Coordinates of C-alpha atoms and ligand atoms in Angstrom, one line a residue:
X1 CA 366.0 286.5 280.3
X2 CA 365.4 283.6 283.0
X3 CA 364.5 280.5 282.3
X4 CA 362.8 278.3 285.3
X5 CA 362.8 274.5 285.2
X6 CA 360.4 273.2 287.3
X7 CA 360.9 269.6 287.8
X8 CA 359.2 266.5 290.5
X9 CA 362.3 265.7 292.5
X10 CA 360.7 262.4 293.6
X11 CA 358.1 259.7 292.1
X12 CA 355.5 262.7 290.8
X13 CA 352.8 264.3 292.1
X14 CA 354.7 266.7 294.4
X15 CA 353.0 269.7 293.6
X16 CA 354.6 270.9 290.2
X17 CA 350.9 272.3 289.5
X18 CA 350.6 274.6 292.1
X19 CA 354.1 275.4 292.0
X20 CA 354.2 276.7 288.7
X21 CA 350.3 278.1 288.9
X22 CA 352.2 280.4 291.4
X23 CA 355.7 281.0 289.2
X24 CA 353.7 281.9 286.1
X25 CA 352.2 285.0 287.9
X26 CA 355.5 286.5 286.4
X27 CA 356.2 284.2 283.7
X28 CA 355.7 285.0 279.8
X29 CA 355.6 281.5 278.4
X30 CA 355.5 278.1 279.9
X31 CA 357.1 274.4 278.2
X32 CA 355.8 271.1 278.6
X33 CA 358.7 268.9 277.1
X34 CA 358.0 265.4 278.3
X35 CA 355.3 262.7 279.0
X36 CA 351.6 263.4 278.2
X37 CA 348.2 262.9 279.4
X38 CA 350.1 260.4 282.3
X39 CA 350.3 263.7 284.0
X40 CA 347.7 265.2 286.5
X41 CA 348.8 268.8 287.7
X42 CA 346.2 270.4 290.1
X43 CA 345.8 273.6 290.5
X44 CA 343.1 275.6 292.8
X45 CA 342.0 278.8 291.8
X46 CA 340.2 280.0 294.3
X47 CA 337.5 277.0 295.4
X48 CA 337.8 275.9 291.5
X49 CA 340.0 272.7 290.9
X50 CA 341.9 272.2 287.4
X51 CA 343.7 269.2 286.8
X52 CA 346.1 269.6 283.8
X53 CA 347.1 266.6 282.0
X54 CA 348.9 267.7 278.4
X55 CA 348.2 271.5 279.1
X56 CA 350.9 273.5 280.2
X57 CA 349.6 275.0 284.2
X58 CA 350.5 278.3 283.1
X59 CA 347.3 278.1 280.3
X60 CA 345.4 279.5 283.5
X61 CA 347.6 283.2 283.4
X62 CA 345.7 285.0 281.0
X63 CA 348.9 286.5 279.4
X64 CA 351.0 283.3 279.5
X65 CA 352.0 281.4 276.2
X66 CA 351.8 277.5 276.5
X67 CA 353.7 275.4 274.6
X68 CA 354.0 271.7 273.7
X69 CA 357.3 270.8 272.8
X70 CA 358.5 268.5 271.3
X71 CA 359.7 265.6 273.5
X72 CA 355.3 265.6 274.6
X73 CA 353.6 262.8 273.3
X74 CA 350.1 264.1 272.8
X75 CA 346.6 262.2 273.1
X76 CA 344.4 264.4 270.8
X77 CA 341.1 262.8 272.7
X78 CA 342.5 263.9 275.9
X79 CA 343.8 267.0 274.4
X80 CA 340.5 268.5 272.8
X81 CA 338.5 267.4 276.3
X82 CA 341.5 269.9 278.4
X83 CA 340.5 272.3 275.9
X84 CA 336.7 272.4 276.1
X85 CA 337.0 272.1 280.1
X86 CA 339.4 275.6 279.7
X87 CA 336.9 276.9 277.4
X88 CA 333.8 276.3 279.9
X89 CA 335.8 277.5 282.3
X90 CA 336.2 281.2 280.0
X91 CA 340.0 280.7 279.4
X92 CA 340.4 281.2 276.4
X93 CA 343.5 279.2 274.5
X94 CA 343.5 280.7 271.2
X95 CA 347.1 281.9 270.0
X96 CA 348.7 281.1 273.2
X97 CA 348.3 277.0 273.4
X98 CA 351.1 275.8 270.9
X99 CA 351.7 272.1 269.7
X100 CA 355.1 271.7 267.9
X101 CA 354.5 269.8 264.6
X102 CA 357.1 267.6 266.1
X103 CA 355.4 266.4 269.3
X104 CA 354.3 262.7 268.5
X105 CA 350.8 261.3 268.5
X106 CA 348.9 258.8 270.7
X107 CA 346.7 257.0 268.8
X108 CA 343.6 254.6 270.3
X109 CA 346.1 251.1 269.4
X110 CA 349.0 252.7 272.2
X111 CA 346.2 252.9 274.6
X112 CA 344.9 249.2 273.7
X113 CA 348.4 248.3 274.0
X114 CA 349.6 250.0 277.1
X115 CA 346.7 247.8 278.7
X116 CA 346.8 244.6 277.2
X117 CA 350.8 244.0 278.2
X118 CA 349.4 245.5 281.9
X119 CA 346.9 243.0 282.2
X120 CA 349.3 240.3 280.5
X121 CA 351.8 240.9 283.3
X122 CA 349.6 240.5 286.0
X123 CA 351.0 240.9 289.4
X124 CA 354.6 241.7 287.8
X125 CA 352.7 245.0 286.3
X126 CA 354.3 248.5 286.1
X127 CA 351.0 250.0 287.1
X128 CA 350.8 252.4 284.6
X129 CA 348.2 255.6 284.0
X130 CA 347.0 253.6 280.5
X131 CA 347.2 256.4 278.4
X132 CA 349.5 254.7 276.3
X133 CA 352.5 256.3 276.7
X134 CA 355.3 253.4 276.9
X135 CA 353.9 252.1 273.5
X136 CA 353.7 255.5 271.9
X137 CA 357.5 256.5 272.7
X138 CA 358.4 252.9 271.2
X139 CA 356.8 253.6 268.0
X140 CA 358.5 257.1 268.6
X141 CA 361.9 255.5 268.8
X142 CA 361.5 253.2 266.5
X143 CA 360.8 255.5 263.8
X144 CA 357.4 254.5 262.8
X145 CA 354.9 256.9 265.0
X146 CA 353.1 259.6 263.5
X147 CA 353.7 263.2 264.4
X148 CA 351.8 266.0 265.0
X149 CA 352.9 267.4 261.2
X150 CA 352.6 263.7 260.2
X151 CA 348.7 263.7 261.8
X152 CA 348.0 266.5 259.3
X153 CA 348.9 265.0 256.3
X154 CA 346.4 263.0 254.6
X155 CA 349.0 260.6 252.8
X156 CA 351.4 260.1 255.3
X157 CA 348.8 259.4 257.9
X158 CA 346.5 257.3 255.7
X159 CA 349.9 255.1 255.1
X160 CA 351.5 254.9 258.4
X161 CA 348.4 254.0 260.3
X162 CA 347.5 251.0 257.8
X163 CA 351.2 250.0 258.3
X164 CA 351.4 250.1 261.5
X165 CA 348.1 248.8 262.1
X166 CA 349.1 245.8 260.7
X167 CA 352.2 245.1 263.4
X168 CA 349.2 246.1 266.2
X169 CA 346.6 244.1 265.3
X170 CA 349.0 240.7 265.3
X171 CA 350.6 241.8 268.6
X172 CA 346.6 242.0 270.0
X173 CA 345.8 239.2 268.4
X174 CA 348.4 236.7 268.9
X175 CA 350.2 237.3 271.4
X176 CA 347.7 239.3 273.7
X177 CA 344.5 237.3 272.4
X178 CA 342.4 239.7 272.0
X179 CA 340.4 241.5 269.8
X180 CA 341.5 243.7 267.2
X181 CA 340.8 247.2 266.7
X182 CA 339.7 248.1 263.3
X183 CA 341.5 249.5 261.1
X184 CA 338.7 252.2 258.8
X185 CA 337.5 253.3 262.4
X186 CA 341.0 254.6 263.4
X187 CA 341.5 256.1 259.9
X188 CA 338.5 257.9 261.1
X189 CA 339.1 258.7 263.9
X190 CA 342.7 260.0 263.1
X191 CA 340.8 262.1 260.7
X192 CA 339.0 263.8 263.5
X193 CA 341.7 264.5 265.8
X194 CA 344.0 265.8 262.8
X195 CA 341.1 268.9 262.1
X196 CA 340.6 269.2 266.2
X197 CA 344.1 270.3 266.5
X198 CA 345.6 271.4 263.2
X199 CA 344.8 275.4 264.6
X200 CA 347.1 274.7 267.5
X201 CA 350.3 273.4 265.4
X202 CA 352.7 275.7 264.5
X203 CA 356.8 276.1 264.2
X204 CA 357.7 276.1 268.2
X205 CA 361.2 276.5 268.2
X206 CA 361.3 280.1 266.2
X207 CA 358.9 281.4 268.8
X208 CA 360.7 279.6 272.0
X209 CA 363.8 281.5 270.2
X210 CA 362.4 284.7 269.9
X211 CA 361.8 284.8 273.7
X212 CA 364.5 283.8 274.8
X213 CA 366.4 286.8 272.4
X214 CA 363.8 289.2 273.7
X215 CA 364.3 287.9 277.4
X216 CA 361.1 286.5 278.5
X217 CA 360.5 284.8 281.6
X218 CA 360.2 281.1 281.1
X219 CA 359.1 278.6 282.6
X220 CA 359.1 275.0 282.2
X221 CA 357.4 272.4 283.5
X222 CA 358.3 268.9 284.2
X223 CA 355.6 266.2 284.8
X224 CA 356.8 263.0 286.2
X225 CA 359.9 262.9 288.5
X226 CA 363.3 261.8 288.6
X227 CA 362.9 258.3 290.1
X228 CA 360.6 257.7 287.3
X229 CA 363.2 258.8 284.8
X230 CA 363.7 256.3 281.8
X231 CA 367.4 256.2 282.9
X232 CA 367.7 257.0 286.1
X233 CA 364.3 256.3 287.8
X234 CA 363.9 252.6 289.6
X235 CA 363.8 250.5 286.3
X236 CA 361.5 249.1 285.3
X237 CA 358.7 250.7 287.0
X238 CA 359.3 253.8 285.4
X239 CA 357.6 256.1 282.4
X240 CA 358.9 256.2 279.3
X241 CA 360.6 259.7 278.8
X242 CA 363.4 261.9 280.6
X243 CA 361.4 263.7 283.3
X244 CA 365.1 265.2 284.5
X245 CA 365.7 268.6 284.2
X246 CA 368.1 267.7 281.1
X247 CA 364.8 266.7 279.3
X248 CA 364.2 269.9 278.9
X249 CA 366.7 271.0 276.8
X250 CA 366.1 268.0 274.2
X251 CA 362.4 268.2 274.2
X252 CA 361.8 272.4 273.8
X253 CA 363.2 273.4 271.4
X254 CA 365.5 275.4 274.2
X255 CA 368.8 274.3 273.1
X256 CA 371.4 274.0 276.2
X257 CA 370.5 277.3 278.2
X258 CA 372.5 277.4 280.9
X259 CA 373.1 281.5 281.9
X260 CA 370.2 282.9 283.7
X261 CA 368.8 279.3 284.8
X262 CA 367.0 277.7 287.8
X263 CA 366.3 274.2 288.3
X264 CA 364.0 273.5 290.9
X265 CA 363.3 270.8 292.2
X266 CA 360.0 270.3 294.1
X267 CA 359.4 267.9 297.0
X268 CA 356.7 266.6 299.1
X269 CA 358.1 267.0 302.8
X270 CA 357.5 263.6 303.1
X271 CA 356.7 260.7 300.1
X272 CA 354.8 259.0 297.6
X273 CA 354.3 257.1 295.3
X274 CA 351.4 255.5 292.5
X275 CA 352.1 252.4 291.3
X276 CA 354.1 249.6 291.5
X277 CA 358.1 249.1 292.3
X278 CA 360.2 249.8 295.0
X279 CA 359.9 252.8 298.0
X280 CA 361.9 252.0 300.5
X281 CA 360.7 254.2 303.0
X282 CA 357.0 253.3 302.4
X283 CA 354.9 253.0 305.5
X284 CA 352.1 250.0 305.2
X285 CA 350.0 250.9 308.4
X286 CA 348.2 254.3 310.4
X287 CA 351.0 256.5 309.5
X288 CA 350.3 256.0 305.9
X289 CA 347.3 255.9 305.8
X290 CA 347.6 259.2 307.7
X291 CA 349.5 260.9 305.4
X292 CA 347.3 259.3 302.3
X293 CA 344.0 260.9 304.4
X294 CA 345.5 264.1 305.1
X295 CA 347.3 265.0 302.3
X296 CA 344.5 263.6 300.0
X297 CA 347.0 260.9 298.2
X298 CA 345.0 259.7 295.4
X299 CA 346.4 259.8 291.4
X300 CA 345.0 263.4 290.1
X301 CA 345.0 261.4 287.0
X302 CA 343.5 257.7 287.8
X303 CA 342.2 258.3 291.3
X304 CA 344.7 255.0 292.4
X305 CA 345.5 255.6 296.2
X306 CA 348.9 256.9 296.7
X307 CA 351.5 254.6 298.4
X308 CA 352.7 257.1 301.4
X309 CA 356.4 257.3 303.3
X310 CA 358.6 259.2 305.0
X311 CA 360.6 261.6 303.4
X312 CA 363.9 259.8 301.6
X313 CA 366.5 262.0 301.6
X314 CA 369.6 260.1 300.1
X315 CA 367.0 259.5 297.0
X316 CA 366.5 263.4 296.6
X317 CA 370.1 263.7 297.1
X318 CA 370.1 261.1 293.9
X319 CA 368.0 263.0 292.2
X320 CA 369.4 266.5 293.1
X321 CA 372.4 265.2 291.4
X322 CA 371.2 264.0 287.9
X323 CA 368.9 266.9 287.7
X324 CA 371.4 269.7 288.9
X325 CA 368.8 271.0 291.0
X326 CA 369.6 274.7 292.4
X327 CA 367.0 274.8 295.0
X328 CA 364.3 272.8 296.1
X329 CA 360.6 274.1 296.8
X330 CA 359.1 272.1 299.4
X331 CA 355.4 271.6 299.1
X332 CA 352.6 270.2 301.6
X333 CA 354.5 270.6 305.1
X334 CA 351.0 271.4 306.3
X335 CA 350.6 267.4 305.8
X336 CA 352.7 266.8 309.1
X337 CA 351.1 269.2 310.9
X338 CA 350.0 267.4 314.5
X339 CA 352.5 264.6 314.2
X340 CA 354.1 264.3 317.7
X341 CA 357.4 263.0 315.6
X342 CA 358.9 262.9 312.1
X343 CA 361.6 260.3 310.5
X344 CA 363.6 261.1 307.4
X345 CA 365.7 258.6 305.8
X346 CA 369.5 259.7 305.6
X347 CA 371.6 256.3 304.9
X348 CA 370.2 253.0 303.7
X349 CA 371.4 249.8 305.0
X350 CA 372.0 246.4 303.0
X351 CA 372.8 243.4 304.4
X352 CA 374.9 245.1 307.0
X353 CA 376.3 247.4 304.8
X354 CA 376.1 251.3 304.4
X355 CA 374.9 252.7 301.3
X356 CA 375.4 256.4 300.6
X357 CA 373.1 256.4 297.4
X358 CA 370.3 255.6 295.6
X359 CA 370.8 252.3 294.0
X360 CA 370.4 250.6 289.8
X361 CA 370.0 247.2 290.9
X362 CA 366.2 246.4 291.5
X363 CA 367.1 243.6 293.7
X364 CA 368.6 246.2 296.3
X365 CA 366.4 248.7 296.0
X366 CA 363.4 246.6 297.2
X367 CA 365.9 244.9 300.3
X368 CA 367.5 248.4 301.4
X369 CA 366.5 249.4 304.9
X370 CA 366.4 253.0 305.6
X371 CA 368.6 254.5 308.1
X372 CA 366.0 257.2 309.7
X373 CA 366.9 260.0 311.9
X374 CA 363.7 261.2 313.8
X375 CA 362.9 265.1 314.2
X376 CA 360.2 266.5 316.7
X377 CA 356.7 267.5 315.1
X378 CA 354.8 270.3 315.7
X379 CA 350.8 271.0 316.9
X380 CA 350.3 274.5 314.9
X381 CA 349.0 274.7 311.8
X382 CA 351.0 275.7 309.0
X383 CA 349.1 276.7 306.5
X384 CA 347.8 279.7 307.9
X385 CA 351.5 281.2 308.8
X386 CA 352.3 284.3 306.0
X387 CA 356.0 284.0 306.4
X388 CA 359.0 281.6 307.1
X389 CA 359.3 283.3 310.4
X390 CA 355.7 282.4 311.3
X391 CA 356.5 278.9 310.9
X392 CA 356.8 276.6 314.3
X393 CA 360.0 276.6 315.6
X394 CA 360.3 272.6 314.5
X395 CA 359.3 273.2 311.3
X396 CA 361.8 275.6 310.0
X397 CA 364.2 272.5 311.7
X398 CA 363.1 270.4 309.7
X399 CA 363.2 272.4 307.1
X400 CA 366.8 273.3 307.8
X401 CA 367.8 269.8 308.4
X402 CA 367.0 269.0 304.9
X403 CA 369.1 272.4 303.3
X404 CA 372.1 271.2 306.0
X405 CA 371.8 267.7 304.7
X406 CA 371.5 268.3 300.2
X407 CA 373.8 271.4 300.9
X408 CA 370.7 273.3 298.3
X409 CA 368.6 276.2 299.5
X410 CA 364.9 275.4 299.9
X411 CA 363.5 278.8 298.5
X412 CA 359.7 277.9 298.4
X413 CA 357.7 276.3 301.4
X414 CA 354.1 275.2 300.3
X415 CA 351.5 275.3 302.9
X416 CA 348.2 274.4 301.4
X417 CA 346.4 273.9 298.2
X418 CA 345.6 277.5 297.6
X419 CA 347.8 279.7 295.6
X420 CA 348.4 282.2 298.8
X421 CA 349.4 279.1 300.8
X422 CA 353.5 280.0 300.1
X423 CA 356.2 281.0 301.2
X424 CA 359.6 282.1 300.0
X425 CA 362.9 282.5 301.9
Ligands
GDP1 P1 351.8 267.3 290.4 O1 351.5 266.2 289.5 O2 353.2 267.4 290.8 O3 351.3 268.7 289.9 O4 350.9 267.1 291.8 P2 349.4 266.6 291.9 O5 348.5 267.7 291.5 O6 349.2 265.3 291.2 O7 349.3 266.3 293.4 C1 349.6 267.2 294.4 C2 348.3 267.4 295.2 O8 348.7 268.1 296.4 C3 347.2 268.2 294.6 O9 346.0 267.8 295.0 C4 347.5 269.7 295.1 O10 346.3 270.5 295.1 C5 348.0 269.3 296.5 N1 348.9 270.3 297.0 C6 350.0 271.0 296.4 N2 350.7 271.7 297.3 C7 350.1 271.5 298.5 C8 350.4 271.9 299.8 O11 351.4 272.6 300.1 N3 349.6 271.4 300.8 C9 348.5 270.6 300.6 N4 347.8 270.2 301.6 N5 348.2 270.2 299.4 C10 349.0 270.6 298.3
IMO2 P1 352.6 263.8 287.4 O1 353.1 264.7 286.3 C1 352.9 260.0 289.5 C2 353.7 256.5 287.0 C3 352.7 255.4 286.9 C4 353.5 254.2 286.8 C5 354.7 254.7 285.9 C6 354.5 254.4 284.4 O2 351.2 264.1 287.8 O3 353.6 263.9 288.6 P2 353.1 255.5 282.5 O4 351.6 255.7 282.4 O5 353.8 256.8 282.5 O6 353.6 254.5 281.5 O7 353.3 254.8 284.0 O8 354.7 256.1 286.1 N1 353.3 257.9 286.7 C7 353.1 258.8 287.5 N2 353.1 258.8 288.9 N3 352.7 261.2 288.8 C8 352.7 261.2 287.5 O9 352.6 262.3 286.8 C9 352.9 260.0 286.8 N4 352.9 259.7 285.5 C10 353.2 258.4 285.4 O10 351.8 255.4 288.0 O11 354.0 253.8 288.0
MG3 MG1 350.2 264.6 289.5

């Protein structure tokens, strides 16, 4: 038995995609136990580019069972369009796509939501994706959303919606100002979405069980990343779940595995980040804008340019710690290729004073000044090298620097976007 928790080590977008595209090669079943269709995993199969919102990556192994566990809060819309894309496509998803009754349900009124309080906030905006998530884990939490079990029972669903459309439709209304959604329409539409995915419900956790007992290879992946952890992530411009590693274990149906377990934690070599709040190591001028052309930053999910920096190294230490990462797997190094230097953050500074870590108060975390040590580049291109030993001298030192530094192994070195571009030591 192994189980593999693949988690973003930063603000998202790292690479989890590819990352666990390649893992799954070897993997019998692969988790999804947080977020939802906020996520935008890309993976490239060949020239062919899939970007997987709610899906689990590994839906693109033939022999690989996906499941959505519970702690997933699922948009059926955005669901059944993954599902006809994968179907186009020839992959097929029937019996190996799982939902767990449990997993809640976005419906259209946490959408509406999500983007009337964005647009009420104006410039002080979180800068969400707008697929409703925030709204659908507070309904979650506050014991009134619908669950997938709940979506498939006429009564229940009939009653909650009207209930809860009533609390909706005053919060648009009132305080929002503006129009309400109607009520018979989402009934409907509920309707719809509760046939669409009724064949991909069933009981999650016996079958998560039985492969664990018969000592599958799992694999789960995180969306998200630490620092945009409900707890630990730079508050309040964060999402609304536990992208951290521990996630995992509440939103499964796992349980605490701890024998036989990986964490990994996957980094860009250098940073971003989509949305608003603070980065500070972001870089405002040509070397951002660099980075955001060569590394293609734009959101896999709402196209929004990434914000680009170098890489922050007392943050992944931060996050290293409240994931228990065991190794790290560094993706796009082939990014810096041609840059005649390279600075990553090791200390920040404060009003004269040191700090060691990463820290709660929002105040500080957008004054902080980074403390950068500066590395030498390299000219050669990475993405063509076929081992660790191939790499440029400087960017196995680099590489190095950031093991000596976190005192954790970096055991995967991305090179490109294809699955071939990768390397392990
Ligand atoms: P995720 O949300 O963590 O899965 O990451 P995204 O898919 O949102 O963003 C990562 C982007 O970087 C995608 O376009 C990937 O195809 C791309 N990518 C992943 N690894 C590498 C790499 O090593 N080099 C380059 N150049 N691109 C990569
Ligand atoms: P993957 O899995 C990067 C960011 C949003 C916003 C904040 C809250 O592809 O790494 P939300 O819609 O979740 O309420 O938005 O979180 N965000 C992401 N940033 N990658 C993601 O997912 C993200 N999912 C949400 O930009 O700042
Ligand atoms: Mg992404």
């Amino acid at each position: 038995m192994s189980v593999s928790i693949v988690v973003g080590a930063q603000w998202g977008d790292e690479g989890k995609g590819k990352i666990i595209d390649v893992l799954s090669a070897g993997a019998d079943m692969v988790l999804r136990y947080q977020g939802g269709a906020n996520a935008g995993h890309t993976v490239f199969i060949g020239e062919t580019k899939y970007v997987l919102h709610l899906i689990p990556s590994g839906i693109l192994r033939p022999d690989v069972t996906c499941i959505i566990g519970d702690g997933v809060v699922l948009d059926p819309e955005a669901f059944m369009a993954e599902v006809e894309i994968l179907h186009k496509a020839g992959i097929k998803t029937e019996g190996r796509l799982i939902i767990s009754p449990r997993t809640h349900i976005i419906l259209p009124y946490h959408k509406k939501l999500d983007n009337c309080s964005e647009t009420l906030m104006g410039k002080q905006k979180i800068g969400t994706t707008g697929r409703g998530i925030g709204p659908a884990y507070v309904d979650k939490y506050n014991r009134t959303g619908l669950r997938a079990v709940d979506l498939l029972n006429d009564t229940i669903r009939e009653e909650r919606i009207r209930e809860n459309m009533k609390q909706k439709n005053f919060l648009i209304e009132q305080y929002y100002h503006e129009q309400p959604l109607n009520t018979d329409e989402i009934l409907e539409q509920a309707a719809v979405y509760a046939r669409a995915i009724k064949p991909y419900i069933s009981e999650t956790i016996d079958r998560v069980q039985q492969s664990l007992q018969q000592g599958e290879a799992i694999l789960v992946e995180g969306a998200q990343g630490a620092l945009l952890d409900i707890d630990y992530g730079s508050y309040p411009f964060v999402t609304s779940s536990h992208p951290v590693a521990g996630g995992a274990f509440v939103g499964s149906g796992l349980g605490l595995v701890t024998q036989h377990t990986e964490v990994i934690g996957v980094a860009k070599a250098y940073l971003t980040r989509v949305g608003n709040g603070p980065f500070p190591t972001e870089l405002k001028g040509a070397t951002g804008t660099l980075l955001r052309d060569r590394g293609g930053e734009y959101g896999a999910t709402t196209g929004r340019p990434r914000r680009c920096g170098w890489l922050d190294l007392v943050a992944l230490r931060y996050s290293m710690h409240i994931n228990g990462l065991t190794q790290l797997a560094l993706t796009k190094i082939d990014v810096l290729d041609g840059m005649s230097e390279l600075k990553m953050a090791i200390s920040y500074k404060l009003e004269g004073r040191e700090l060691a870590t990463f820290p709660a108060d929002p105040v500080e975390q957008e004054s902080i000044e980074p403390v950068y040590i500066t590395l030498p580049g390299w000219s050669e291109a990475t993405s063509a090298c076929s081992s660790v030993e191939e790499l440029p001298r400087s960017a196995r030192d680099y590489i190095a620097f950031i093991e000596d530094f976190l005192k954790i192994p970096v055991k995967i070195i991305s090179t490109g976007q294809r699955r071939d571009q990768i390397l392990f030591q």
